[in-house]
Short mmCIF file of C-alpha atoms in Angstrom, two decimals:
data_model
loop_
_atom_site.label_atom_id
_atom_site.label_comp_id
_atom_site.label_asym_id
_atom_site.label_seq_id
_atom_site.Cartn_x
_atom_site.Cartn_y
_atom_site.Cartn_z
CA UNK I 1 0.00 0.00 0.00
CA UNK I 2 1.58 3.82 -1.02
CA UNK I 3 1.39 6.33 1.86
CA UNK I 4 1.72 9.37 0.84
CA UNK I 5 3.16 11.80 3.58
CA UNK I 6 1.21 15.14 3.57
CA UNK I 7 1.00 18.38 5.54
CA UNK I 8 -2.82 20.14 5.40
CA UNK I 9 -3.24 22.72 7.64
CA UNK I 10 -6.67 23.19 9.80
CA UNK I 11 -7.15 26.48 7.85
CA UNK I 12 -5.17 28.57 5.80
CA UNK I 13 -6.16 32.70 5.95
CA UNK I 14 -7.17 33.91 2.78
CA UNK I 15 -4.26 36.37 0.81
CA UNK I 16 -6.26 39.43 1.58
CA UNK I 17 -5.84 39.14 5.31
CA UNK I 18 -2.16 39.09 4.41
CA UNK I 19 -2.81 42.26 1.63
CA UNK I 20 -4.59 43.94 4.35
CA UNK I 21 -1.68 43.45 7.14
CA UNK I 22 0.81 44.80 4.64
CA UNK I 23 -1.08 48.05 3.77
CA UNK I 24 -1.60 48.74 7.60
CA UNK I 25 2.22 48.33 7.88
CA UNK I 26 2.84 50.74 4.82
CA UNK I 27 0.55 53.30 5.78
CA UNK I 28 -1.19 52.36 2.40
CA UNK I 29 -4.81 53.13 1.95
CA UNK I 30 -7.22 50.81 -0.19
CA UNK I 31 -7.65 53.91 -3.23
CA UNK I 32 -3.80 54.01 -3.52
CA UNK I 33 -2.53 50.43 -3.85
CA UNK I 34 -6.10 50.19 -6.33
CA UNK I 35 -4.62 52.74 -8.01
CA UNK I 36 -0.61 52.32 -7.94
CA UNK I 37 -1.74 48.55 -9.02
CA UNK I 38 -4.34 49.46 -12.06
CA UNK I 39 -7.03 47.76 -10.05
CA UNK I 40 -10.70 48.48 -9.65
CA UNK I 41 -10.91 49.84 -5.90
CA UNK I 42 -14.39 47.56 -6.16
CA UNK I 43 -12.14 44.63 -6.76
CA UNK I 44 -9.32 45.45 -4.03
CA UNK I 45 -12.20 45.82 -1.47
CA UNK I 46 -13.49 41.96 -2.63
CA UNK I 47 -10.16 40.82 -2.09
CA UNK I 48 -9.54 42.08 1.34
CA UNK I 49 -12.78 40.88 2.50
CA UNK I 50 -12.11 37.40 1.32
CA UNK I 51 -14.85 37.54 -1.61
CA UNK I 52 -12.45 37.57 -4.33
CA UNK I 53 -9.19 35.55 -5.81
CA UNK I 54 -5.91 36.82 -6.43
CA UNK I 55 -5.11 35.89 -10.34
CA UNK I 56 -1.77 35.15 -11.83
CA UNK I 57 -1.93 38.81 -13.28
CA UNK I 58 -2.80 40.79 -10.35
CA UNK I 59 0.10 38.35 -8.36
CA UNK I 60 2.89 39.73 -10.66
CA UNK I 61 0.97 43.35 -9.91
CA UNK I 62 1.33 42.74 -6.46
CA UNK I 63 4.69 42.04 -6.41
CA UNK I 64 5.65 45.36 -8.13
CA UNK I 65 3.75 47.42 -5.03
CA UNK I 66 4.24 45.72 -2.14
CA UNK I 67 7.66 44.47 -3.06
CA UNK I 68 6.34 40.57 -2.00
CA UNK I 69 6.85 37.77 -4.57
CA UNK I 70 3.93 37.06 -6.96
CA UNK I 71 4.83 33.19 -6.26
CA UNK I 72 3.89 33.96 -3.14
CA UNK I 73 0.37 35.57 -3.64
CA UNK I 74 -0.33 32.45 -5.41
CA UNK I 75 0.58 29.55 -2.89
CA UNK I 76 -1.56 31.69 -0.84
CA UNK I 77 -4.60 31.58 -3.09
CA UNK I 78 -3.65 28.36 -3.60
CA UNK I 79 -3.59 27.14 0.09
CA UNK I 80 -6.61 28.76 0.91
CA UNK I 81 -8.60 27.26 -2.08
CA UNK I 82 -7.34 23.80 -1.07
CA UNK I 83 -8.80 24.83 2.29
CA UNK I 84 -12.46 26.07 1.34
CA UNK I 85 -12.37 22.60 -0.97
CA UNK I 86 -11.25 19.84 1.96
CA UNK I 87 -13.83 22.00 4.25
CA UNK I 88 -16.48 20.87 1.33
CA UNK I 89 -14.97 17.52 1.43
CA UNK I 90 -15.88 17.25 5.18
CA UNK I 91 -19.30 17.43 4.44
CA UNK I 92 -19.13 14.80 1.67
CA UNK I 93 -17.57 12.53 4.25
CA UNK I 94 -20.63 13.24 7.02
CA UNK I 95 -22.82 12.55 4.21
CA UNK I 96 -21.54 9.22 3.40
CA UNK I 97 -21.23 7.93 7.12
CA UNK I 98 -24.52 5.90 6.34
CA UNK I 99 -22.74 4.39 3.42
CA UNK I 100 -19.57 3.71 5.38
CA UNK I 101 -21.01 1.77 8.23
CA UNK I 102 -22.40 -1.06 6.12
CA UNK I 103 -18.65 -1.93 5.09
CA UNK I 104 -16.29 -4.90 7.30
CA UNK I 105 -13.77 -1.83 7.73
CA UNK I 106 -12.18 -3.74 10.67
CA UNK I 107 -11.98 -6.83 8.35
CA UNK I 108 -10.68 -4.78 5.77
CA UNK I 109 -7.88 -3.50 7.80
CA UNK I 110 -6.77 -6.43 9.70
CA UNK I 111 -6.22 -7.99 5.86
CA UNK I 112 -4.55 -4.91 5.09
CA UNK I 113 -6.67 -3.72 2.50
CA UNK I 114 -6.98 -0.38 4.43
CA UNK I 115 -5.84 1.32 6.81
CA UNK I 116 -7.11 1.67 10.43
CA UNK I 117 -9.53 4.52 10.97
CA UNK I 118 -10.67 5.80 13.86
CA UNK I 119 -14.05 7.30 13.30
CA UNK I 120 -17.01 7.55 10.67
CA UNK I 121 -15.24 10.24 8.51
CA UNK I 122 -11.83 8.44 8.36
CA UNK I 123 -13.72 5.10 7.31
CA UNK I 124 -15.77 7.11 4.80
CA UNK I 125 -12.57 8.59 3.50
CA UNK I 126 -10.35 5.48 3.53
CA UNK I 127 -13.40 4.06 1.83
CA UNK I 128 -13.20 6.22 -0.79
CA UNK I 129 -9.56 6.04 -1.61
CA UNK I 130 -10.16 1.74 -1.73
CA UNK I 131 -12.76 2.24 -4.60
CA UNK I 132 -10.87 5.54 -5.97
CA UNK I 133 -14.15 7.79 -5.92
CA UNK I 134 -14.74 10.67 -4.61
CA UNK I 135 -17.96 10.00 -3.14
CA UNK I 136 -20.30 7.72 -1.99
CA UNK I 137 -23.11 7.99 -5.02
CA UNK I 138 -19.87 7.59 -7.63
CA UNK I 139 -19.48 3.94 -5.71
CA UNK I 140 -23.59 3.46 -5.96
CA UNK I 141 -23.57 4.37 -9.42
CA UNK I 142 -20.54 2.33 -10.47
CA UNK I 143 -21.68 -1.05 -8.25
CA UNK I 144 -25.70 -0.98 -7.85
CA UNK I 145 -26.84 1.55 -11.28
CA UNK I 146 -24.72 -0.33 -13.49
CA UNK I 147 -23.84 2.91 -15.35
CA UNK I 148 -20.40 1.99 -16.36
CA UNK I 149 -21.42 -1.46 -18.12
CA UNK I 150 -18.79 -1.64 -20.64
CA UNK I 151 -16.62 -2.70 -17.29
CA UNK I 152 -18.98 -3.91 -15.08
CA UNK I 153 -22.31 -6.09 -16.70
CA UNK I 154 -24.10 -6.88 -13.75
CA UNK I 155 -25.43 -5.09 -10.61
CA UNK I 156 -25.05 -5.99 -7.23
CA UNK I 157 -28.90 -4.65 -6.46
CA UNK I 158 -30.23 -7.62 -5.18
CA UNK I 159 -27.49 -9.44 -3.48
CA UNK I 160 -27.75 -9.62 0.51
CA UNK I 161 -24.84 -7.45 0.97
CA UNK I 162 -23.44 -5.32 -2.31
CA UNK I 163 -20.84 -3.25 0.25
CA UNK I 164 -18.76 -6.14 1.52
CA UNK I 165 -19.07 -7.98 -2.28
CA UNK I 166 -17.99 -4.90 -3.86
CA UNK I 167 -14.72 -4.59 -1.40
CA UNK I 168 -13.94 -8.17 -2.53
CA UNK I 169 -14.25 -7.35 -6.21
CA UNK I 170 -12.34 -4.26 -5.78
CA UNK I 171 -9.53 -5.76 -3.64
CA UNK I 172 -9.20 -8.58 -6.67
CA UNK I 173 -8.82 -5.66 -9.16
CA UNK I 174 -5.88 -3.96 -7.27
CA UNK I 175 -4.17 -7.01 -7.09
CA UNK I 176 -4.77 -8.24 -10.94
CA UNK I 177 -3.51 -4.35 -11.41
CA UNK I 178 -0.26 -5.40 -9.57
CA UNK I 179 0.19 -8.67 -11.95
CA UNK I 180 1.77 -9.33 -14.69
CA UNK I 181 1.16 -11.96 -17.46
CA UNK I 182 1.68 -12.49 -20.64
CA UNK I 183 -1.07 -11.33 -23.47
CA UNK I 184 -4.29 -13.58 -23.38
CA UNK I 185 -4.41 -16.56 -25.83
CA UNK I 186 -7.30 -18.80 -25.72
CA UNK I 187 -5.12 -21.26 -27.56
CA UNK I 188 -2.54 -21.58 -24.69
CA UNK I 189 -5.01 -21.60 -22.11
CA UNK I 190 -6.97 -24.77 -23.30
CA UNK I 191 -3.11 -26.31 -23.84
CA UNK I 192 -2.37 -25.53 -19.87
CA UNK I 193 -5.70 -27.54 -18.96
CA UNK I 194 -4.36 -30.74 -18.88
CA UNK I 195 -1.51 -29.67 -16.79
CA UNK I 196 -3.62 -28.07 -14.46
CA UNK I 197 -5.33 -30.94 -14.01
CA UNK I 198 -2.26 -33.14 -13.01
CA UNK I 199 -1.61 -30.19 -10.94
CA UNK I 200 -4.72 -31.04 -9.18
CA UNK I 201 -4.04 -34.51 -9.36
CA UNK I 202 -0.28 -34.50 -7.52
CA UNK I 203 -1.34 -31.37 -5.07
CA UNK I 204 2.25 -30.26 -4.11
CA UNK I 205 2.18 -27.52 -1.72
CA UNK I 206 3.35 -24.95 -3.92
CA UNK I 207 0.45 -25.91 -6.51
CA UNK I 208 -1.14 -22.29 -5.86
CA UNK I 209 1.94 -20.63 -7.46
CA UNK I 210 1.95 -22.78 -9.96
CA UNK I 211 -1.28 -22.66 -10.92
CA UNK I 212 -0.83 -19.01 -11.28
CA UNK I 213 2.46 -19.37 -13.43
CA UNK I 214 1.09 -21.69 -16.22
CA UNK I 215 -2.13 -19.11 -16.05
CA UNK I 216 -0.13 -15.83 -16.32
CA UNK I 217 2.00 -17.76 -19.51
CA UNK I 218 -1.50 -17.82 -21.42
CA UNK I 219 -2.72 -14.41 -20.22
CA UNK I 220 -5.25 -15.46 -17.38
CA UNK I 221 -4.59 -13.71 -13.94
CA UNK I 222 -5.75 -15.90 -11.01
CA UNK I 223 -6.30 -13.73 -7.58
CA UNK I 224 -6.65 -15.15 -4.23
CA UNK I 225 -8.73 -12.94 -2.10
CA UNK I 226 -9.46 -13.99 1.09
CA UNK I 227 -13.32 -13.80 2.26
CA UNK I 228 -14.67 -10.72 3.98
CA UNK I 229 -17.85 -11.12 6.24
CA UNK I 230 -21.28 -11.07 4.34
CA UNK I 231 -19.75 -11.68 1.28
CA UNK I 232 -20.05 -15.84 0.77
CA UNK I 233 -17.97 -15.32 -2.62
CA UNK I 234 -16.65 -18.39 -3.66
CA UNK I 235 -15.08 -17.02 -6.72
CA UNK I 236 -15.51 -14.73 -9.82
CA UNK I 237 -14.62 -14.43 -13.09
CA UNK I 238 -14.03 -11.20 -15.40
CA UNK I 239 -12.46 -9.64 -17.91
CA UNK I 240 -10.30 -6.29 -16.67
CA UNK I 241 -8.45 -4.43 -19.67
CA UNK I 242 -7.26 -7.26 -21.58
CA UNK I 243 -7.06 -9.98 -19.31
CA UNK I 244 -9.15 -12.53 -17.71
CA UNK I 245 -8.68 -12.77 -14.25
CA UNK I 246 -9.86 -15.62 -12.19
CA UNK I 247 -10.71 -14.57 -8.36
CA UNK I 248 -10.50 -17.01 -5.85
CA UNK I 249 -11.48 -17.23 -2.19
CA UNK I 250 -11.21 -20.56 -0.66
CA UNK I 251 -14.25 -19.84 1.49
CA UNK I 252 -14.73 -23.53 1.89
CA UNK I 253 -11.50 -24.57 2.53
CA UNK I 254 -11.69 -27.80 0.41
CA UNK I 255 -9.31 -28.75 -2.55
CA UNK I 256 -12.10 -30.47 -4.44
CA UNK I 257 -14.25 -27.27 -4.09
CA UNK I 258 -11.07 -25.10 -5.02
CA UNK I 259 -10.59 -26.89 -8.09
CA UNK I 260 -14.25 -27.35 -9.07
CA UNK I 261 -14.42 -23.47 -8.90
CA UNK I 262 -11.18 -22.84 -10.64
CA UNK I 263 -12.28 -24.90 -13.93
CA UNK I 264 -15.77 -23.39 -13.53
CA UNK I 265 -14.54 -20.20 -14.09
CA UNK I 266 -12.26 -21.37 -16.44
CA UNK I 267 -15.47 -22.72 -18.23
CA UNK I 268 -16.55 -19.39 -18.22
CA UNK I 269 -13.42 -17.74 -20.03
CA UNK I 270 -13.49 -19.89 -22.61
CA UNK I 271 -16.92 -20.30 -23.29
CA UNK I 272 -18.33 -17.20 -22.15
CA UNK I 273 -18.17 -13.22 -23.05
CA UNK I 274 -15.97 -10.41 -22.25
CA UNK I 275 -18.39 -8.32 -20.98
CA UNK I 276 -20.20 -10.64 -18.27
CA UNK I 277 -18.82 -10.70 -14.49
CA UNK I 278 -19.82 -13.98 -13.12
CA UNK I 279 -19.94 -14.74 -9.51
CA UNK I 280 -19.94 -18.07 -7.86
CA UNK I 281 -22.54 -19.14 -4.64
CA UNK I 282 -24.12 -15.48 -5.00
CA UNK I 283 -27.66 -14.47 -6.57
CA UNK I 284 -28.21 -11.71 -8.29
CA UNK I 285 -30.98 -10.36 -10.65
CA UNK I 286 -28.65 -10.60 -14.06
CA UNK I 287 -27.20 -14.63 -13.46
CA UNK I 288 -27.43 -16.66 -16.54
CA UNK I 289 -28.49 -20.20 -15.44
CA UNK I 290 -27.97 -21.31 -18.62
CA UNK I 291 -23.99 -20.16 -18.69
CA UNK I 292 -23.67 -21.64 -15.03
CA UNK I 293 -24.66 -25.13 -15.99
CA UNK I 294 -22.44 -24.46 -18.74
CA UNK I 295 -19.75 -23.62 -17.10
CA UNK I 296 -20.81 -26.39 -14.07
CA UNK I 297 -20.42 -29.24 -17.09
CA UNK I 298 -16.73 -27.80 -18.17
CA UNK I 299 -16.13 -28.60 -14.57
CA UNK I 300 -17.09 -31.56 -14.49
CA UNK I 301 -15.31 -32.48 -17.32
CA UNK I 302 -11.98 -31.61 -16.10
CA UNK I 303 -12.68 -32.93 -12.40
CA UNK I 304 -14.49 -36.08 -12.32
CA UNK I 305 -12.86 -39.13 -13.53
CA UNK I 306 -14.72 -41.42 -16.35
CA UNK I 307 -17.14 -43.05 -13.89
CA UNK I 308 -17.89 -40.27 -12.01
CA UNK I 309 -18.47 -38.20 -14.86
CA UNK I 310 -21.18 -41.15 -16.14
CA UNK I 311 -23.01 -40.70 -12.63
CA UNK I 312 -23.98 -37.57 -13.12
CA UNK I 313 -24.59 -37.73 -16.21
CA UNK I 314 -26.70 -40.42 -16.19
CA UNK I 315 -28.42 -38.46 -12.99
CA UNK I 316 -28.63 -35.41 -15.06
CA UNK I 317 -28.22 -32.85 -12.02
CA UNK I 318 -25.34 -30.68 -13.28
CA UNK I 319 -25.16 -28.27 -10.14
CA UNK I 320 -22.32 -27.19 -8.37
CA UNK I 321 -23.54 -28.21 -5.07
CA UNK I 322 -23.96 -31.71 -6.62
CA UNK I 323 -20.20 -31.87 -6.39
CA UNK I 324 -19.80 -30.13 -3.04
CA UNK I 325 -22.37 -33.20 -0.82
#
């Protein structure tokens, strides 16, 4: 995580307390320094009463009267408009103390996804910087309206809890940010299958790595993000930028559930569109049965041996929980 060290005052006066100071210690009236600068008097009075900004041109004016640098007119304009703007800011962060309560903050920052925060505002505002908004309707719009659909298909509307879901997504898209792997090819990917299955097979205790190696040679990120609580994510599949990235929880803890899971969502990569976001053991209003048995029977393919495969086919119940009993 990047800390950035910064110094932001409680307040910061605005220039034309400082004009004002330096024309009582001249002996300068308002009408003269209007005048010596070229300046509206009606414009020198807005600036001393705080109503008005100091522009690059009257800084360099400035300068010339009261012998003070124009550069620093402007860090003072400057510091004060960052002030008025982070005093706004305060208010957007007491408006989204609501919002911020419904997230596993403590969860969050024991994983050391964020940082510790000590009260509503700091959660609201460590919040933010997680999901890079600026406020709390940008994250509503983004994860429950849908609005940006080219990146994100489906809405998390109607699942049980869209706050702690979303922090899992959005932790798995920092870390596929953070990884690199070669450019997708579908070609290479269905060539690593078999390997990943004798992967599965032998189960050495470094298979997680190497699962993700011979996935990152054919362009497929795989993310392990452990659960948060309320969101029973088992895993998720997507497409971010130009890679498919495979996220992976190991909520139950199981190898055969692991594995089931990661060839389901492989199922999905292969056999399924860019645009979709599919995830696993969660309802929500857009799921496509029909591309979850698909991707249930892709599974079971590359799971099951010959005569298990012939059970359940011959049952004809192709969901995951069939697997999972």
């Amino acid at each position: 995580m990047v800390r950035i060290n910064t110094y932001t005052p409680e307040s910061s006066p605005h220039p034309g307390e400082i004009l004002a100071e330096k024309l009582e210690e001249t002996g300068m009236g308002m009408k003269e320094f209007a005048l010596r600068t070229g300046k509206p008097e009606q414009t020198i009075n807005k600036i001393l009463k705080g109503r008005s900004s100091i522009t690059p041109d009257m800084a360099v004016q400035f300068e010339s009267v009261t012998g003070i640098p124009a550069h620093f007119w402007m860090n003072s304009q400057k510091a004060y408009d960052e002030y008025l703007a982070r005093e706004k800011y305060q208010a957007v962060l007491d408006e989204a103390a609501d919002w911020a309560r419904h997230f596993p903050t403590s969860a969050m920052a024991k994983m050391g996804w964020i940082e510790p925060a000590g009260n509503i505002r700091e959660k609201a505002a460590k919040l933010f910087r997680f999901f890079a908004i600026s406020d709390h309707h940008a994250w509503r719009n983004y994860f429950i309206n849908g609005e940006l659909k080219v990146a994100f298909r489906i809405s998390l509307a109607g699942t049980r809890d869209p706050y702690a879901i979303s922090a899992w997504l959005r932790k798995g898209e920092l870390l596929a940010a953070a990884t690199e792997a070669n450019p997708y090819s579908e070609t290479k990917f269905r060539q690593a299958l078999p390997v990943l299955k004798n992967l599965m097979a032998e189960q050495p205790e470094d298979f997680f790595p190497r699962l993700q190696a011979v996935c990152r040679d054919a362009g497929v990120k795989v993310i392990f993000t452990p659960c948060l609580p309320k969101a029973p994510v088992n895993g998720a599949t997507r497409w971010i930028g130009d890679h498919p990235v495979i996220q992976l929880s190991g909520r139950y803890k199981r190898s055969d559930i692991f594995w089931f899971t990661f060839f389901h969502e492989a199922g999905h990569i292969l056999l399924h569109g860019k645009k979709d976001i599919f995830l696993e053991d969660v309802e929500y209003d857009e799921k496509d049965s029909k591309k979850e048995s698909e991707a249930d029977a892709f599974a079971v393919e590359w799971t099951l041996s010959k005569a298990q495969e012939a059970e359940v086919i011959a049952s004809g119940d192709f969901r995951s929980q069939r697997f999972r009993e």
